[in-house]
Short mmCIF file of C-alpha atoms and ligand atoms in Angstrom, two decimals:
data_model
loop_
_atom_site.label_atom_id
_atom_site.label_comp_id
_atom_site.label_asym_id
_atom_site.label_seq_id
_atom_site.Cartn_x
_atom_site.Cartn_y
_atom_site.Cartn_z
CA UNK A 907 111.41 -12.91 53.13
CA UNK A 908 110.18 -10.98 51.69
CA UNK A 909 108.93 -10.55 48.55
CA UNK A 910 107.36 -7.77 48.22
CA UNK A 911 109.44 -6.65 45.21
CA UNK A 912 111.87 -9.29 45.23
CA UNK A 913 110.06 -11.80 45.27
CA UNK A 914 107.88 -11.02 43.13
CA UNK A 915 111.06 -10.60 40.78
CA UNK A 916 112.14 -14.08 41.83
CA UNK A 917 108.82 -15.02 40.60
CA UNK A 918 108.44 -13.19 37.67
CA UNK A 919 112.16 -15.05 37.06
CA UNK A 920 111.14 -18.53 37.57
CA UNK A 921 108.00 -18.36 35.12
CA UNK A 922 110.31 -16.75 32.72
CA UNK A 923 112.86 -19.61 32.91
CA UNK A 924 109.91 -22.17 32.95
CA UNK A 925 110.75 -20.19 38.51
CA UNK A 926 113.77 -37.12 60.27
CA UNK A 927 111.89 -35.01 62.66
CA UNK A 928 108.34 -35.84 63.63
CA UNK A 929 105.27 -36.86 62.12
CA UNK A 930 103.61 -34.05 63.96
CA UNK A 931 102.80 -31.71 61.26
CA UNK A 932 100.16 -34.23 59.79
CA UNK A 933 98.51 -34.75 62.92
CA UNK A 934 97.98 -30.95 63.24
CA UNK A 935 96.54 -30.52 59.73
CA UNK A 936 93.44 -30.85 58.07
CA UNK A 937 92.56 -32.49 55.08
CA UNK A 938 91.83 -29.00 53.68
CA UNK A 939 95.08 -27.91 54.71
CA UNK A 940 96.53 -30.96 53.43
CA UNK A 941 95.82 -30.62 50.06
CA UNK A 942 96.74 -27.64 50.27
CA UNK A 943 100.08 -28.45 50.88
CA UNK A 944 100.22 -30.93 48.38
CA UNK A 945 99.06 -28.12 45.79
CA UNK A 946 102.19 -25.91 46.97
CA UNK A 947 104.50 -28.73 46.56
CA UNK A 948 103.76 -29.26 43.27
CA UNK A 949 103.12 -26.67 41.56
CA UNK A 950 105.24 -23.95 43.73
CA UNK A 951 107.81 -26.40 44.09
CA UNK A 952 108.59 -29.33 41.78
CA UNK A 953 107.11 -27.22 39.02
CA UNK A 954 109.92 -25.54 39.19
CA UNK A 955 113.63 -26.31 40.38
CA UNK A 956 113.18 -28.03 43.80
CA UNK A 957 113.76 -31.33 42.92
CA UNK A 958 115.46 -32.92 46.61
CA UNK A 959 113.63 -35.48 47.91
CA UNK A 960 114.41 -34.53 50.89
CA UNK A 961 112.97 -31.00 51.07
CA UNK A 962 110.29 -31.58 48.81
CA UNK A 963 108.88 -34.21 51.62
CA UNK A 964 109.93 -31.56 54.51
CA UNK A 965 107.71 -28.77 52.84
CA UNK A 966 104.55 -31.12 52.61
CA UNK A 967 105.26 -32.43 55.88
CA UNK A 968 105.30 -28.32 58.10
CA UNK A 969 101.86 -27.28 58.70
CA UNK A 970 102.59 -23.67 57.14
CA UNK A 971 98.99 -22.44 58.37
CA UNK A 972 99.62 -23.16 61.52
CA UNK A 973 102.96 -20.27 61.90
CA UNK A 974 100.63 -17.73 60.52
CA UNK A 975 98.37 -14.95 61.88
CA UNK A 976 94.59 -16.27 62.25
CA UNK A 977 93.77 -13.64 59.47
CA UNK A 978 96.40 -15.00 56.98
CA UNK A 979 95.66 -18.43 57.66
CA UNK A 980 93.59 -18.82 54.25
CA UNK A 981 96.43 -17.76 52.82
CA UNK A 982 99.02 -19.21 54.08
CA UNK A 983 99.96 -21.77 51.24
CA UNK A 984 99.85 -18.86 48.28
CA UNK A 985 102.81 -18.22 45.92
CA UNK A 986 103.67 -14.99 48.11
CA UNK A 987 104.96 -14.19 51.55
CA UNK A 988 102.84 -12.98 54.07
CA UNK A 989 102.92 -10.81 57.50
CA UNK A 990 103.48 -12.50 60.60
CA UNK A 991 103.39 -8.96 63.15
CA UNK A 992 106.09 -6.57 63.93
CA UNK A 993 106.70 -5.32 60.13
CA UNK A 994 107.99 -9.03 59.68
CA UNK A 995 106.87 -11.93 56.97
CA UNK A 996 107.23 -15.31 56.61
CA UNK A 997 108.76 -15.80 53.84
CA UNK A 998 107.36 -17.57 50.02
CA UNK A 999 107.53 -21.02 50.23
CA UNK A 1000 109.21 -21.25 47.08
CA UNK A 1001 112.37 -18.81 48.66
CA UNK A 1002 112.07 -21.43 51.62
CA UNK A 1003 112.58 -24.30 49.78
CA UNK A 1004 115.14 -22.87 47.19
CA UNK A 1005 117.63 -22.02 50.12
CA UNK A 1006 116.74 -25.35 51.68
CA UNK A 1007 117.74 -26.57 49.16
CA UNK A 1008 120.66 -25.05 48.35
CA UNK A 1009 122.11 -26.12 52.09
CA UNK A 1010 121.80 -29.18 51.22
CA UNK A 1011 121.01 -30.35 54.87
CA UNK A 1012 122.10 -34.01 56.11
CA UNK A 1013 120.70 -35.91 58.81
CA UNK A 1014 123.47 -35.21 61.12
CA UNK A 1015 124.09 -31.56 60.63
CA UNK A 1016 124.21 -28.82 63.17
CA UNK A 1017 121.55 -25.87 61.51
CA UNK A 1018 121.88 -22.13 62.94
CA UNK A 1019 119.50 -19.79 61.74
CA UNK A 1020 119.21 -16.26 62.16
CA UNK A 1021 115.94 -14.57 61.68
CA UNK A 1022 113.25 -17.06 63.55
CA UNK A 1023 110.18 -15.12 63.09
CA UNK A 1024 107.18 -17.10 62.32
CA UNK A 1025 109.35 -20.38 62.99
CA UNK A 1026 107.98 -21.99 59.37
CA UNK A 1027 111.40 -22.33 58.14
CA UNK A 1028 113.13 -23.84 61.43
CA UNK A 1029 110.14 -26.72 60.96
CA UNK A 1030 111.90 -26.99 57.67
CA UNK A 1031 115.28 -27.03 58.76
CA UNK A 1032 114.90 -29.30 61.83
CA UNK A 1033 112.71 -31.58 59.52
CA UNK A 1034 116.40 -32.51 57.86
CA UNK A 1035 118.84 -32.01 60.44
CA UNK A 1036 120.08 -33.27 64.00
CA UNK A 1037 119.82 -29.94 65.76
CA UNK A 1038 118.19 -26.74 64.53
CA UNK A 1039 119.43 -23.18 66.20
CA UNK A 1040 117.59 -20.29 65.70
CA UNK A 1041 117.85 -16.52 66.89
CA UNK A 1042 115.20 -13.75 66.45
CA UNK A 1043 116.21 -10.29 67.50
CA UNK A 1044 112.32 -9.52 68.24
CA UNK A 1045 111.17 -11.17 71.56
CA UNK A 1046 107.70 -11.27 71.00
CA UNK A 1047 108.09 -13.18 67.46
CA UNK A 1048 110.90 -15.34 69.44
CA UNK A 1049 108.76 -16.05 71.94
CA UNK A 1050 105.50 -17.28 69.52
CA UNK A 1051 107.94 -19.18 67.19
CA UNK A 1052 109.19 -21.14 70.49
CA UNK A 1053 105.49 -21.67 71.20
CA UNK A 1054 104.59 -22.99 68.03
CA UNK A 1055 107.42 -25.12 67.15
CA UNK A 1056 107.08 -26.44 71.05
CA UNK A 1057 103.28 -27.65 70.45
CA UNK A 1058 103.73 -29.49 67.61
CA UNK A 1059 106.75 -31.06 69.02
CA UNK A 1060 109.93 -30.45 67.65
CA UNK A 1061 112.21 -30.91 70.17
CA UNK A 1062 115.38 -30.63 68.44
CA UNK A 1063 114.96 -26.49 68.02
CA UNK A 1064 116.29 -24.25 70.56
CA UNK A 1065 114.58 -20.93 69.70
CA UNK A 1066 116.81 -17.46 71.08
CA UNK A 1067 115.88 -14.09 71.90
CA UNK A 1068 119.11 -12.08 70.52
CA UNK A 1069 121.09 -10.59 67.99
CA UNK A 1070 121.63 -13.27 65.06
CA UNK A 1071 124.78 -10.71 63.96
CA UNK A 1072 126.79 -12.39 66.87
CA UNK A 1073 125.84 -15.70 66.42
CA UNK A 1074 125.50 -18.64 68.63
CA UNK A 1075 128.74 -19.52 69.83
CA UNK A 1076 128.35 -21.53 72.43
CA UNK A 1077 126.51 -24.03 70.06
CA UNK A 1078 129.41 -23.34 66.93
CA UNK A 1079 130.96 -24.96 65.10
CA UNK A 1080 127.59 -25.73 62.29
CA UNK A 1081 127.37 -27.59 59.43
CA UNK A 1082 125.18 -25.29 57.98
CA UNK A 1083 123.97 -21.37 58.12
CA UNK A 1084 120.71 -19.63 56.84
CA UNK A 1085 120.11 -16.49 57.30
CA UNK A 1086 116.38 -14.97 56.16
CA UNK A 1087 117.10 -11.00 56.60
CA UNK A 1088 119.29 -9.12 54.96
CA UNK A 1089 122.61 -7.47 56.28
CA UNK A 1090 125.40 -5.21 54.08
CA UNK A 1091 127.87 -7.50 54.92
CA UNK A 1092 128.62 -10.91 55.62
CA UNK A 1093 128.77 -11.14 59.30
CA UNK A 1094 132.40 -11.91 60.47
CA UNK A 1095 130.79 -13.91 63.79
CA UNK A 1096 129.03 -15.82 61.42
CA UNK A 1097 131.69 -17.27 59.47
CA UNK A 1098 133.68 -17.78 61.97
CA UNK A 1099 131.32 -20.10 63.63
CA UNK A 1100 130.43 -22.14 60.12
CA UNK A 1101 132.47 -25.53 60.00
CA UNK A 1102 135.28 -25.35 57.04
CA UNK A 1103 133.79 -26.93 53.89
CA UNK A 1104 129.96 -25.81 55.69
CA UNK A 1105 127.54 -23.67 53.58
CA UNK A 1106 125.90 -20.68 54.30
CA UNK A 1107 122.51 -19.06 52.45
CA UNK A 1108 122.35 -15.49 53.19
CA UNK A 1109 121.05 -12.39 50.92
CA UNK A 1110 123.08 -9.75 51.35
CA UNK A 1111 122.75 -5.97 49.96
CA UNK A 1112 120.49 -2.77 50.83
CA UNK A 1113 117.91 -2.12 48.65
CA UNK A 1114 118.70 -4.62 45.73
CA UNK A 1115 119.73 -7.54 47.29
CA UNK A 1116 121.43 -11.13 46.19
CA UNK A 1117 120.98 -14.07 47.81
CA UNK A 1118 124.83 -15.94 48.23
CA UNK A 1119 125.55 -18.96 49.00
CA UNK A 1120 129.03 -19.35 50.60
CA UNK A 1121 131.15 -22.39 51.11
CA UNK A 1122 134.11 -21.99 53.40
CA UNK A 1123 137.31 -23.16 52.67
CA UNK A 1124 140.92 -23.76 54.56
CA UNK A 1125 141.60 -20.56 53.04
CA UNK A 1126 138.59 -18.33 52.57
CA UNK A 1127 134.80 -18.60 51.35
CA UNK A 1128 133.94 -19.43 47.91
CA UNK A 1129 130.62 -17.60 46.76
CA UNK A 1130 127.93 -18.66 44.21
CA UNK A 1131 125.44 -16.09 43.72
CA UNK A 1132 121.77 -16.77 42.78
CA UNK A 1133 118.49 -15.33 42.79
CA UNK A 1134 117.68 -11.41 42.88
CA UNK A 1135 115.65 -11.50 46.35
CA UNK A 1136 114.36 -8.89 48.83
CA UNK A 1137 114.34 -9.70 52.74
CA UNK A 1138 113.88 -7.63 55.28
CA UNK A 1139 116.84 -5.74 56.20
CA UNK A 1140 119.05 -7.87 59.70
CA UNK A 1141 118.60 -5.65 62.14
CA UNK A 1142 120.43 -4.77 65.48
CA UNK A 1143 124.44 -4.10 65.83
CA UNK A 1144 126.67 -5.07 63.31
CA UNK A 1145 128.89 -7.03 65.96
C1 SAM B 1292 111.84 -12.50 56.64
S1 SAM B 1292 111.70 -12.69 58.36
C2 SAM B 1292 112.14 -14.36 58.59
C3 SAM B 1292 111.14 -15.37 58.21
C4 SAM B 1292 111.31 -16.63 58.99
N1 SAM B 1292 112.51 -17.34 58.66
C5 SAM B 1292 110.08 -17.48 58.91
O1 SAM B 1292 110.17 -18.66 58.55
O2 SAM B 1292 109.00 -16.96 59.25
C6 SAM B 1292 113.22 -11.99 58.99
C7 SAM B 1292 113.31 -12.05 60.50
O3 SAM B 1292 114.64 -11.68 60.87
C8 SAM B 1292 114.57 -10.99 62.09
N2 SAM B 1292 115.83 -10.26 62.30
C9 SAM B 1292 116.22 -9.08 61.76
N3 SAM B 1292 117.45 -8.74 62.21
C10 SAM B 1292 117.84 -9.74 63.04
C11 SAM B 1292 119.01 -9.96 63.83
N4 SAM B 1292 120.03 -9.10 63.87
N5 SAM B 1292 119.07 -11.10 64.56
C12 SAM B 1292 118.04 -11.99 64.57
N6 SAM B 1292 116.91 -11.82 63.86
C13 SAM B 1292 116.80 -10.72 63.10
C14 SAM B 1292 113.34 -10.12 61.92
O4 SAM B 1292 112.85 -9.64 63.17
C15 SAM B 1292 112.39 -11.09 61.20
O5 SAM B 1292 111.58 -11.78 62.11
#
């Protein structure tokens, strides 16, 4: 995501207002990077509105470093996003957590995201659900996410190489949809492929951009909308 104003906004907000997978990650880390982590959590995190058990425990357990260029690997647990190649970020932690959150993800969902690229967030995801889904329209970024996520052995992600506009619909119905870059519109496909009373986090808008999160009912979507954000725009055919 991608902060580079929006975030920054988001921040700016939050000081104003006060702002079952594997055991894996902690293997890969060190005890640098694990107090690191710790330091995120808490004062990124439960400083401010994340208060889920669930996620909060998700977050310390992804080794964030590890998704992130060599270069940006010092920096990879600072209140900011940072580039990950291809014009692309991974996105603040904070923004991670605060639309983890907002899914709120049980063990037995079904998680389709749409916009891979480092693969930090589907850690996150498939940290808290069954069966994690993701789709990155850039192959190169699809193809390093796969790699990551593979060697430090999640093996409920299936990482694609496509256009997230369209979905996954051999793997529909889901419990849950996140989407981390920004289309105009809500993608038809999408909704049609989230289960009735699922949720979906997705910012939507050009330039100024809000991130919605959708519940859909028998009858339609219902739509909460929360923080001012600023992803990088979804890319690719509109359907
Ligand atoms: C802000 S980055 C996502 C950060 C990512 N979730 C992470 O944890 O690193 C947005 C990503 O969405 C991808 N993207 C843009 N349009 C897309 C589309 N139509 N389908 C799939 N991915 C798309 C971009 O290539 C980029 O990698």
């Amino acid at each position: 995501m991608d902060v580079r104003r929006g975030t920054f906004h988001v921040a700016l907000l939050l000081f104003c207002v006060a702002c079952g997978g594997t055991a894996t990650g902690r293997q890969q880390g060190t005890r640098d990077s694990d107090a690191e982590r710790r330091r995120m959590v808490e004062t990124q995190l439960r400083a401010r509105d994340i208060s889920s058990a669930r996620v909060l425990e998700a977050m310390l357990e992804v080794p964030r470093h590890l998704f992130v260029p060599e270069p940006e690997r010092a920096r990879a647990y600072g209140d900011f996003p940072l580039p990950i190649g291809l014009d692309q970020t991974i996105s603040q932690p904070y923004i991670v957590a605060f639309m983890t959150q907002a899914l709120a993800i049980e063990p037995d969902h079904r998680v389709l995201e749409i916009g891979t690229g480092s693969g930090y967030q589907a850690a996150v995801l498939a940290e808290l659900a069954q069966e994690l889904y993701t789709i990155e329209i850039l192959v190169p970024l699809a193809d390093r996410a796969r790699q990551t996520l593979m060697s430090l052995g999640y093996r409920n992600v299936e990482v694609r190489a496509g256009n997230g506009y369209l979905g996954w619909p051999e793997r529909a119905p889901f419990d849950r949809i996140m989407v981390t870059a920004a289309p105009d519109r809500i993608p038809p496909a999408l909704i049609e492929q989230l289960k009735v009373g699922g949720l979906m986090a997705i910012p939507v808008g050009t330039f100024e951009q809000t991130l919605l999160i959708l519940r859909k009912t028998t009858t339609g979507m219902e739509t909460l909308r929360t923080l001012p954000v600023r992803f990088v725009p979804m890319t690719g055919k509109p359907g």
